[in-house]
mmCIF file of C-alpha atoms in Angstrom:
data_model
loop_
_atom_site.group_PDB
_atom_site.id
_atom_site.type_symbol
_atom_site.label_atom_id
_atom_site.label_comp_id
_atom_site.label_asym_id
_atom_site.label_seq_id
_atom_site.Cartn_x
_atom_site.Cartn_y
_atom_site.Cartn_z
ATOM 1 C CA UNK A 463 -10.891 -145.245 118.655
ATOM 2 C CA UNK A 464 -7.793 -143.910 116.621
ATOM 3 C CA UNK A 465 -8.042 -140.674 118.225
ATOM 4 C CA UNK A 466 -7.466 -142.448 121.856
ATOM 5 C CA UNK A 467 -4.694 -144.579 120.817
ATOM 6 C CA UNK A 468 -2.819 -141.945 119.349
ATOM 7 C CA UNK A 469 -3.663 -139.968 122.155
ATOM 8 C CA UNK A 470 -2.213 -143.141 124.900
ATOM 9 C CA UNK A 471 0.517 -143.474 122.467
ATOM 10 C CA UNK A 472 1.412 -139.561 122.854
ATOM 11 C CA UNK A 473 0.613 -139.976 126.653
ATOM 12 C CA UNK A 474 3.134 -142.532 127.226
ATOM 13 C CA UNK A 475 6.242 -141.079 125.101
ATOM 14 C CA UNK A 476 6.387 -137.658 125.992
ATOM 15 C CA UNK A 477 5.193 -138.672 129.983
ATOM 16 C CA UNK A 478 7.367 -141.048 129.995
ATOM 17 C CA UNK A 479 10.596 -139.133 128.692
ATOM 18 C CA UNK A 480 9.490 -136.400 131.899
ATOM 19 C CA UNK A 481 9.194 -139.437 134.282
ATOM 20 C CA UNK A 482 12.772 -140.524 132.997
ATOM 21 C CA UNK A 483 14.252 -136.884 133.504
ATOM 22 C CA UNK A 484 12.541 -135.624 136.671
ATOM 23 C CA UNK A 485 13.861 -139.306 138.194
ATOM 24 C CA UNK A 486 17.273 -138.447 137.157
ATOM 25 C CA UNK A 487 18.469 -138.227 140.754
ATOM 26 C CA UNK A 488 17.607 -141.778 141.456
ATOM 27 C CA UNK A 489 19.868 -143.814 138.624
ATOM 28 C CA UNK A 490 22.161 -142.826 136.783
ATOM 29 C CA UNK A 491 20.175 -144.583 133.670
ATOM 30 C CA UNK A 492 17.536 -142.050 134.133
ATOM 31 C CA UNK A 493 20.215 -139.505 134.299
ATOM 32 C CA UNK A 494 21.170 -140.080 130.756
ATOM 33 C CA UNK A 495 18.466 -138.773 129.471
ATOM 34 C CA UNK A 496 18.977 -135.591 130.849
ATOM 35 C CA UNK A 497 22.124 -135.473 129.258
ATOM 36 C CA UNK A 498 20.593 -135.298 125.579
ATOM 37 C CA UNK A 499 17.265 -133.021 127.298
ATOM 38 C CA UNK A 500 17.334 -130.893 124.278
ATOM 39 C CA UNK A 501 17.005 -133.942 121.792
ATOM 40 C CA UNK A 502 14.323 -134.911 123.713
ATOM 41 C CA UNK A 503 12.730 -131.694 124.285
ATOM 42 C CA UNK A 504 12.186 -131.465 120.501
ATOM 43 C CA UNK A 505 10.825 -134.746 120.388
ATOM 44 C CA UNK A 506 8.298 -133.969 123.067
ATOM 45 C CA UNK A 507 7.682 -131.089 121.693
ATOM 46 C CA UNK A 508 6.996 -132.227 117.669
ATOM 47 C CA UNK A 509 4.805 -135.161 119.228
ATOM 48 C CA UNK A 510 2.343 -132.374 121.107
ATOM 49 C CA UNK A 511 2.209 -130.017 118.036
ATOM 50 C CA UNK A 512 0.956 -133.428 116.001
ATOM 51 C CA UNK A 513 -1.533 -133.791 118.932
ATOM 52 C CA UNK A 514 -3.154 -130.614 118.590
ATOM 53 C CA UNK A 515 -5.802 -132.104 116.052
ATOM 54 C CA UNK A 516 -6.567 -134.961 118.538
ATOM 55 C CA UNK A 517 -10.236 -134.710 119.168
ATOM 56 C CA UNK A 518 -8.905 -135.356 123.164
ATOM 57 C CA UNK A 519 -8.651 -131.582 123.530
ATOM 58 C CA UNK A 520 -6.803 -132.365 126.791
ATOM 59 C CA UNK A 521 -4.498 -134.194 124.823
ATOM 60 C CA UNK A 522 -1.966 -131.330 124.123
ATOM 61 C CA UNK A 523 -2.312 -129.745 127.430
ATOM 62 C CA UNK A 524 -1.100 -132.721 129.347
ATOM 63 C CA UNK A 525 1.697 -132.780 126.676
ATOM 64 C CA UNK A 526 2.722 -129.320 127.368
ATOM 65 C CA UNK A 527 3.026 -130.146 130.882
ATOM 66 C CA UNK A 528 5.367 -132.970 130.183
ATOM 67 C CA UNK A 529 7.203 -130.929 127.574
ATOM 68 C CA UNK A 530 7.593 -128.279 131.015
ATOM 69 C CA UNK A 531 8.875 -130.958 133.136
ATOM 70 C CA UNK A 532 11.612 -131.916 130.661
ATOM 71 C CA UNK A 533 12.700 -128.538 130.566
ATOM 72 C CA UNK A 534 12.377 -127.556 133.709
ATOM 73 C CA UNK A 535 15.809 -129.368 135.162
ATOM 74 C CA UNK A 536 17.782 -126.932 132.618
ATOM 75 C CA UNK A 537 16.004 -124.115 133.586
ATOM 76 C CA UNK A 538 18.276 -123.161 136.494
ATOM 77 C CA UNK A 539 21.383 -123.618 134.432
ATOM 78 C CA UNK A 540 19.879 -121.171 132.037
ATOM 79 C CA UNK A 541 19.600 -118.297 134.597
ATOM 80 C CA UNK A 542 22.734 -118.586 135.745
ATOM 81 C CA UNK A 543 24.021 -118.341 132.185
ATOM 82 C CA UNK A 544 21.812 -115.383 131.851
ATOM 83 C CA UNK A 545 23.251 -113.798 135.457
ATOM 84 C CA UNK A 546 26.929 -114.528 134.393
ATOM 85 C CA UNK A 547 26.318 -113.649 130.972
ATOM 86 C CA UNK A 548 27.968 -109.994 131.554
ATOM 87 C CA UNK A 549 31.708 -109.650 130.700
ATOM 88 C CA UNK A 550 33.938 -108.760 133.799
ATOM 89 C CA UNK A 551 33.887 -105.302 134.189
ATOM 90 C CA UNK A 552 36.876 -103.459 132.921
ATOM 91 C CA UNK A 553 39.537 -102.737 135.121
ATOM 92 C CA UNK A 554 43.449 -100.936 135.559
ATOM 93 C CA UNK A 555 44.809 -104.122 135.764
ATOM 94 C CA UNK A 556 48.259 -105.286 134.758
ATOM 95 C CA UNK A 557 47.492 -107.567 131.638
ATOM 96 C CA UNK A 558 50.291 -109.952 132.426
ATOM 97 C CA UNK A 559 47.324 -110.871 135.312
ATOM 98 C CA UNK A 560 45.383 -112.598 132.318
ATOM 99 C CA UNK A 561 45.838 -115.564 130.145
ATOM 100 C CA UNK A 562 43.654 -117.338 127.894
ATOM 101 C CA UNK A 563 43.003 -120.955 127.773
ATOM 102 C CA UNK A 564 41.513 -123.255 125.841
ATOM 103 C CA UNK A 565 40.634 -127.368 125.669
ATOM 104 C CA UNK A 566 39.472 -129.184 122.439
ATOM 105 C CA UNK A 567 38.780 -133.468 121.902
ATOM 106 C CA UNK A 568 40.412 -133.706 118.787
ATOM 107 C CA UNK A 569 38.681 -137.125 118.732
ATOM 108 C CA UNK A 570 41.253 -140.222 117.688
ATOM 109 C CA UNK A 571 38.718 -141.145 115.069
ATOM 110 C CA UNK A 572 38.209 -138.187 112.930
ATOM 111 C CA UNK A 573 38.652 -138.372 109.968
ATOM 112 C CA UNK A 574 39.885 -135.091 108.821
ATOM 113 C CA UNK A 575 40.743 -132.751 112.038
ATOM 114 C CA UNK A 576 43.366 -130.902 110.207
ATOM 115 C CA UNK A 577 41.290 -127.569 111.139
ATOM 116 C CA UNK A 578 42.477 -127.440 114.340
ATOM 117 C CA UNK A 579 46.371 -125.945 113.380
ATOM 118 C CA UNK A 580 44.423 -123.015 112.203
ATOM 119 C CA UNK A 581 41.722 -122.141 114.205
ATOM 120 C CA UNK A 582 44.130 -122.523 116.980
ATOM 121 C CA UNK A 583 45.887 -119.981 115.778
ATOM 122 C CA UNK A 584 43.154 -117.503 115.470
ATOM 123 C CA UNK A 585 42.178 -117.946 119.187
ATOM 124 C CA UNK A 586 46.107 -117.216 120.270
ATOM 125 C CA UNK A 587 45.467 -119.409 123.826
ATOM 126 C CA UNK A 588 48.154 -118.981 125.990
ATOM 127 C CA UNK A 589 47.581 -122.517 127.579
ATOM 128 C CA UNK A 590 45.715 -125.611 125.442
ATOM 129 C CA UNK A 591 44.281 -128.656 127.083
ATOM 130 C CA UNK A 592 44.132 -131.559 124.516
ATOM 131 C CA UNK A 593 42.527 -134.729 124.753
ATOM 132 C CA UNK A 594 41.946 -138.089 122.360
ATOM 133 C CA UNK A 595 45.087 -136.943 120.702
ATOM 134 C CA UNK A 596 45.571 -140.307 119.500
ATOM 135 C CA UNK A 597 45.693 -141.910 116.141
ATOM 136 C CA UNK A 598 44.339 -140.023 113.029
ATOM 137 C CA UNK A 599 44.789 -137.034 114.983
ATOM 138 C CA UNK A 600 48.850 -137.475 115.032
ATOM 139 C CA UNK A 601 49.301 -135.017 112.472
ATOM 140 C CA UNK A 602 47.621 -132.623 114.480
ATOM 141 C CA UNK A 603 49.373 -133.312 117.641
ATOM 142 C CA UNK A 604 52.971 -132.791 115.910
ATOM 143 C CA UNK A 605 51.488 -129.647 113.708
ATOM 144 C CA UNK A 606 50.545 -128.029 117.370
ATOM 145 C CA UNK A 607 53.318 -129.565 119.209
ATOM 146 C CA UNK A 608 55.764 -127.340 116.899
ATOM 147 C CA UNK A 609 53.877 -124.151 118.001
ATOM 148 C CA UNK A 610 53.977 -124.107 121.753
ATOM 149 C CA UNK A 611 57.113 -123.905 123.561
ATOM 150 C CA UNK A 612 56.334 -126.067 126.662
ATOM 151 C CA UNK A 613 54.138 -129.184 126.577
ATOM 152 C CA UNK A 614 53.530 -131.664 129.121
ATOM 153 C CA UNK A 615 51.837 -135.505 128.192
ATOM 154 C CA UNK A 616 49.969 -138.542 129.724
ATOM 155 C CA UNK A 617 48.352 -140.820 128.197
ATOM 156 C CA UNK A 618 45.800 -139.398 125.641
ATOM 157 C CA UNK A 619 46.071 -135.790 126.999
ATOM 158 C CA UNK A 620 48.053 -133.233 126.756
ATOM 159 C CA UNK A 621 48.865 -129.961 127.723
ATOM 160 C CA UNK A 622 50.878 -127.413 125.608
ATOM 161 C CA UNK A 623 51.577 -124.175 126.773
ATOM 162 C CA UNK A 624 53.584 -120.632 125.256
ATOM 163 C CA UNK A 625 54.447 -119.998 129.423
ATOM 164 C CA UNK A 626 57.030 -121.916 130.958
ATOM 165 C CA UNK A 627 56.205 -125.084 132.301
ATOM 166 C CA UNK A 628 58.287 -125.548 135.860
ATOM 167 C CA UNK A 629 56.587 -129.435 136.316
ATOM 168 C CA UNK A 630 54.530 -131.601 134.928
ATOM 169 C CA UNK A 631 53.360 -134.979 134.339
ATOM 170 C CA UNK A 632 50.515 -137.527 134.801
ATOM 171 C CA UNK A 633 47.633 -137.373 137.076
ATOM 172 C CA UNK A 634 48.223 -140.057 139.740
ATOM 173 C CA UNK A 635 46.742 -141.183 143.239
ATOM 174 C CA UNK A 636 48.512 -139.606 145.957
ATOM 175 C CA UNK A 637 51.381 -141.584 147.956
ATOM 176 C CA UNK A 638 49.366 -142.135 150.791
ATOM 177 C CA UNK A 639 46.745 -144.089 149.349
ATOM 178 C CA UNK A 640 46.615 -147.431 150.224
ATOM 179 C CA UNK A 641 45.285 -150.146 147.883
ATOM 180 C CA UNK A 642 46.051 -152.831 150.439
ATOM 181 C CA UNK A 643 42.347 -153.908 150.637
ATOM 182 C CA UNK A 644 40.792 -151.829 147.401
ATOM 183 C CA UNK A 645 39.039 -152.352 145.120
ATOM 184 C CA UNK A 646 38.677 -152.104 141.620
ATOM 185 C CA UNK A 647 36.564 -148.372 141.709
ATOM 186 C CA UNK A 648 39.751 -147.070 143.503
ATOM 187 C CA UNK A 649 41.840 -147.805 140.706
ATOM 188 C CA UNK A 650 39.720 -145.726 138.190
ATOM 189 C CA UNK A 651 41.438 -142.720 137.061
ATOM 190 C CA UNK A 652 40.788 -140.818 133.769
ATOM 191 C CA UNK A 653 43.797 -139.865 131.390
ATOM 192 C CA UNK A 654 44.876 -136.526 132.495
ATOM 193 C CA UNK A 655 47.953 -134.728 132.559
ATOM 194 C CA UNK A 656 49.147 -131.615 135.062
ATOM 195 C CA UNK A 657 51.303 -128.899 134.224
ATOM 196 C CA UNK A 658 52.824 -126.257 137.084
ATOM 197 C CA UNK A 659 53.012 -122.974 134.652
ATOM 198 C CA UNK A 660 55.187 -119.879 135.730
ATOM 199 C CA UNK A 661 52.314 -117.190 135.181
ATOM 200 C CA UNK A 662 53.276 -113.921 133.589
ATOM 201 C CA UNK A 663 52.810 -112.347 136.982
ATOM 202 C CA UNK A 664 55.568 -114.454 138.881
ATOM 203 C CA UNK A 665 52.602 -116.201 140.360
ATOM 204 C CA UNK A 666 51.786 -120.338 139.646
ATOM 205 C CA UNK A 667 49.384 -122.085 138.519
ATOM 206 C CA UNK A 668 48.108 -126.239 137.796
ATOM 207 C CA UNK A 669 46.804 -126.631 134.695
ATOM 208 C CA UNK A 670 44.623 -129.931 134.388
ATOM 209 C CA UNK A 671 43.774 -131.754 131.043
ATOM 210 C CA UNK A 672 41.653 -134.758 131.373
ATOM 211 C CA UNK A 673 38.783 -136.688 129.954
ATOM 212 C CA UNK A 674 36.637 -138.684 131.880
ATOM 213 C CA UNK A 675 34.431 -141.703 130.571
ATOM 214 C CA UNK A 676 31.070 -142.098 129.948
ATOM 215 C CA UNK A 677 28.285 -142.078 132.555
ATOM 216 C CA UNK A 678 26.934 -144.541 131.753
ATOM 217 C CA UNK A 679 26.020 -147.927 131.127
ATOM 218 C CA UNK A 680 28.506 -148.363 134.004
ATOM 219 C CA UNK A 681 29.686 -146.279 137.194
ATOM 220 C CA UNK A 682 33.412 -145.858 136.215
ATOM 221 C CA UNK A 683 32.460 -142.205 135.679
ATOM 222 C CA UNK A 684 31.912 -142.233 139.474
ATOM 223 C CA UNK A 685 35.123 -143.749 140.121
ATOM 224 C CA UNK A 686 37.205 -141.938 137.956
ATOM 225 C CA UNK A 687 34.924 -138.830 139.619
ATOM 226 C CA UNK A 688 35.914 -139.202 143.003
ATOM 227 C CA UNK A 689 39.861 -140.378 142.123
ATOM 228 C CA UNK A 690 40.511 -137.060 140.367
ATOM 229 C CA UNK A 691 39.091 -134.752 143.213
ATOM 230 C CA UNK A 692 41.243 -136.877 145.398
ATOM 231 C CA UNK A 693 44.342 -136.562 143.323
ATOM 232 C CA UNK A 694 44.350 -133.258 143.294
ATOM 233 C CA UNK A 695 42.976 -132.406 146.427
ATOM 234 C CA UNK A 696 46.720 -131.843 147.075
ATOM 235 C CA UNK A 697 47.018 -128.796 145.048
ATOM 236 C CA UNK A 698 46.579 -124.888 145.669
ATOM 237 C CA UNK A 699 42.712 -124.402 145.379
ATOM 238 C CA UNK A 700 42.569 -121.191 144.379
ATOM 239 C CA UNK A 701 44.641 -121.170 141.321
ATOM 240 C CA UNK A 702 44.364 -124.344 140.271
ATOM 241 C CA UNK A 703 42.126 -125.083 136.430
ATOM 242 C CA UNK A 704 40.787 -128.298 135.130
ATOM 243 C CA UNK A 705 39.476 -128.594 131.462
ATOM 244 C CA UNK A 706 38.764 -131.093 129.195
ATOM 245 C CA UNK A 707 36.170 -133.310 128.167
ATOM 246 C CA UNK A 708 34.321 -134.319 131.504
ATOM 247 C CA UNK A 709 31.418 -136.355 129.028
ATOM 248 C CA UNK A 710 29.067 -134.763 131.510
ATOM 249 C CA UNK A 711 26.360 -131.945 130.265
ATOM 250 C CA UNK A 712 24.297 -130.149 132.633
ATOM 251 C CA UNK A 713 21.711 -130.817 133.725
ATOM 252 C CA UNK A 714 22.710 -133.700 134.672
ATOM 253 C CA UNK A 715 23.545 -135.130 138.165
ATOM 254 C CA UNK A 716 26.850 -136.423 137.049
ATOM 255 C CA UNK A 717 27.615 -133.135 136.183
ATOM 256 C CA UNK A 718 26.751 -131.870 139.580
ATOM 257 C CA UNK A 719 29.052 -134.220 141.206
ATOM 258 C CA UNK A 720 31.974 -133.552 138.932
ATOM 259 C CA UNK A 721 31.665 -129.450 140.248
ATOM 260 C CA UNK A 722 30.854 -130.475 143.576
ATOM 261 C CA UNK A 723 33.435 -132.956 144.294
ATOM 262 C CA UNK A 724 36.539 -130.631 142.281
ATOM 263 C CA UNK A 725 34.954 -127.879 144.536
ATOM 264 C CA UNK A 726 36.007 -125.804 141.542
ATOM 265 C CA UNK A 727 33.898 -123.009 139.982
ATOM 266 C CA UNK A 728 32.401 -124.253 136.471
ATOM 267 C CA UNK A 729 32.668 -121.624 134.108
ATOM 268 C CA UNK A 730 31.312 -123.169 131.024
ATOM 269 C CA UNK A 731 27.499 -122.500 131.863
ATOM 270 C CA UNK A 732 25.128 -123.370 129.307
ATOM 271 C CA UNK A 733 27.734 -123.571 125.871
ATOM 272 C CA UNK A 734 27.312 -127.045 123.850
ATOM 273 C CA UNK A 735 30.031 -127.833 122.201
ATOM 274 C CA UNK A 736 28.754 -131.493 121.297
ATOM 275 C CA UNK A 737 28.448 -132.865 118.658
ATOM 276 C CA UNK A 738 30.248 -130.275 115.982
ATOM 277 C CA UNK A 739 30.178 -130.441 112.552
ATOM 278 C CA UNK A 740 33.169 -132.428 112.272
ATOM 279 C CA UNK A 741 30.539 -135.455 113.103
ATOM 280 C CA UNK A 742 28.603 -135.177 110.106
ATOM 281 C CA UNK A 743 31.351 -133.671 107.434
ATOM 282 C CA UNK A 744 34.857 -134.408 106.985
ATOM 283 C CA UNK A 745 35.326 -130.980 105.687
ATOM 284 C CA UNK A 746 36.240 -128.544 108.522
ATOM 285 C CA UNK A 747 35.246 -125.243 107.099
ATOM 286 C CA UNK A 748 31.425 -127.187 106.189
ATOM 287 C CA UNK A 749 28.713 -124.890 107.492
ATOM 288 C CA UNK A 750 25.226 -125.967 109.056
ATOM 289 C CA UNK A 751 22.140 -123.327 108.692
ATOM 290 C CA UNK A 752 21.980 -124.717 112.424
ATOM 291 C CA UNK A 753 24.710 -125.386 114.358
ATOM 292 C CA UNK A 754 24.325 -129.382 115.835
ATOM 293 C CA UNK A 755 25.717 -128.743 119.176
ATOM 294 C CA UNK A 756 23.117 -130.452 121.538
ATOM 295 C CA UNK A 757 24.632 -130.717 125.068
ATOM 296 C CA UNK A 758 28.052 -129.506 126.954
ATOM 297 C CA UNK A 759 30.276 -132.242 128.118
ATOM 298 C CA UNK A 760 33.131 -129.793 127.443
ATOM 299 C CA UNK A 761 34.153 -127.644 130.290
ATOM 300 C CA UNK A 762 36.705 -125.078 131.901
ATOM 301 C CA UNK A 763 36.853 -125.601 136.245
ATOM 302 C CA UNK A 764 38.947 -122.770 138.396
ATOM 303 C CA UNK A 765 39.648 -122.025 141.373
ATOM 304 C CA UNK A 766 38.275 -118.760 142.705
ATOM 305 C CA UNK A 767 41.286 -116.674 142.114
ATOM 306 C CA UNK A 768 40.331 -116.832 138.459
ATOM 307 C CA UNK A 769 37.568 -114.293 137.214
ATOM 308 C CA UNK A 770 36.157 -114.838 134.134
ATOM 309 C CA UNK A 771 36.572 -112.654 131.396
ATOM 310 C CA UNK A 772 34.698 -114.156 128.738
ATOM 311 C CA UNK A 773 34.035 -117.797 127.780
ATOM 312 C CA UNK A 774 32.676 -119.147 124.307
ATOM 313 C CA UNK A 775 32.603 -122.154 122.234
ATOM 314 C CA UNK A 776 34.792 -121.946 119.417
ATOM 315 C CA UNK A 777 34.552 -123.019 115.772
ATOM 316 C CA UNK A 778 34.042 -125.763 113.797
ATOM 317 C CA UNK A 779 37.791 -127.594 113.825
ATOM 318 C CA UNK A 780 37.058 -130.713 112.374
ATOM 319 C CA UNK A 781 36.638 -132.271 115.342
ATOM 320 C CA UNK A 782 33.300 -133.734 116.795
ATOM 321 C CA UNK A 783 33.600 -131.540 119.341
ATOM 322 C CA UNK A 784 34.004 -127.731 119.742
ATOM 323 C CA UNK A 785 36.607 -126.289 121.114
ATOM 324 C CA UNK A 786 36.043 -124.167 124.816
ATOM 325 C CA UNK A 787 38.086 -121.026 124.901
ATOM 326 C CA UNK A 788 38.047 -118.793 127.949
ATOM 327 C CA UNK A 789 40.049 -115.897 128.843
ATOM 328 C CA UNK A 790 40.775 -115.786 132.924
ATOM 329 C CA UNK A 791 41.724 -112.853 135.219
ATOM 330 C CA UNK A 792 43.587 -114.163 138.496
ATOM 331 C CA UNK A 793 43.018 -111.719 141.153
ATOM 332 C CA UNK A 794 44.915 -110.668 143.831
ATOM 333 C CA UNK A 795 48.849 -109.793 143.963
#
């Protein structure tokens, strides 16, 4: 008798948690769980190692097959890591045709993000997309603030930049918009901030710092989703970037929707960068024999004048969050 309850017991957690992640497409509660799969993987995975003792010698198999289906969804984000994985290939290129960007949450609340001064520094971005820089984090927003020439603000976001910044200000809906009969999803917009940046080349650029909500328990995500691609459906396509902290990690449909309705190129493929040390520790230079990150909700969008370089997560700055730091070729003359 103990052997089949554990064995229901198992049954129904680790089935269940599949059920909840291969349904994903149908609510956006369901699609929550895909955005913390690899928690859940290891929980799936820890409860059918325990089963392998059950006498129910079917037991583990049918756990393995629900410990497949909760990793399946990632799977394809995984090979296309894997394909893209490969640095650009080296070219003659003028280098004023590259710049290197980079977004960090310096999250309001921290208690200590005074790492971020310095590690900035090491990573020498020509561009850097802020967000939460809000309360405690003050300090770090004059510190940095002093160390860029140009810097545009909204809200909580900002974006500081060592190119010259020809325009900027906050992300709003365009003119044309009505709101004669809206209603209140078409008044959702994230805090975000756009810069127009003279690129070394001569050429332009938008630069796009923003951070969107939560998915869930609510749909402002959606709104704020669709509001953005509208508000900057105005822009040039091709040259235009959008980073921050979207509080969407792939797998996830909400995810999918954010690339899809930006019809920009995601670049950050399979990096977490959430949550960082700075979580757990109030020491910034505090090391982990594993590093916490769990899930991506930290990501760089371009437009497909932009070739990737390289991309990687950055360091621990304090922050709960990792930094993203990517280094972008635009092509063409």
């Amino acid at each position: 008798m103990r052997h089949t309850i554990s064995a229901v017991l198992a049954s129904c957690a680790v089935l269940g948690l599949a059920a909840f992640i291969t349904l994903a497409p149908v609510w956006r509660g369901f699609d929550a769980w895909r955005q913390i799969w690899p928690l859940v993987m290891v929980f799936a995975a820890g409860v059918t190692i325990a089963s392998l003792r059950n006498r129910h010698r079917f037991v583990p198999v049918l756990l393995a097959l629900g410990c497949l289906a909760i990793a399946l969804p990632a799977a394809p984000e995984w090979m296309r890591r894997l394909s893209s994985s490969a640095p650009a290939a080296p070219v003659m290129l003028d280098e004023r045709q590259e710049v290197t960007v980079m977004t960090q949450n310096l999250w309001g609340l921290s208690r200590n993000p005074v790492g971020v001064p310095d590690r900035v520094a090491d990573m020498a971005p020509d561009i850097l997309a802020l967000q939460e820089a809000t309360r405690h984090a003050k300090p770090v927003i004059d510190t940095l603030e002093a160390r860029f020439a140009h810097i545009a603000r909204c809200r909580s976001t900002r974006v500081l930049s060592r190119l010259p910044i020809l325009d900027s200000g906050c992300v709003r809906h365009p003119p044309e918009i009505s709101f004669v009969n809206a209603v209140p999803c078409d008044w959702e917009l994230p805090p975000a901030v756009w810069a127009r940046i003279a690129l070394p080349d001569g050429r332009e650029a938008v630069i796009v710092s923003v951070h969107l909500t939560w998915p869930f328990p609510s749909a402002a995500q959606d709104c704020q989703r669709r509001n953005l691609a509208r508000a900057l459906a105005g822009e040039p396509q091709d040259t235009l970037i959008v980073m921050g902290d979207f509080n969407a990690a792939a797998p996830s449909r909400a995810l999918a929707r954010i690339e899809r309705d930006l019809d920009l190129e995601r670049r950050s493929i399979a990096l977490p960068t959430w949550p960082s040390e700075g979580l757990f520790s109030a020491d910034p230079s505090a090391g982990f024999l594993v590093p916490p990150m769990l899930v991506g909700i930290d990501h760089i969008f371009a437009g497909e004048a932009w070739e990737t370089v390289w991309i990687e997560a950055g360091p621990n700055t304090g922050s709960d969050h990792r930094p993203l730091v990517a280094r972008l070729r635009l092509t063409g003359g």
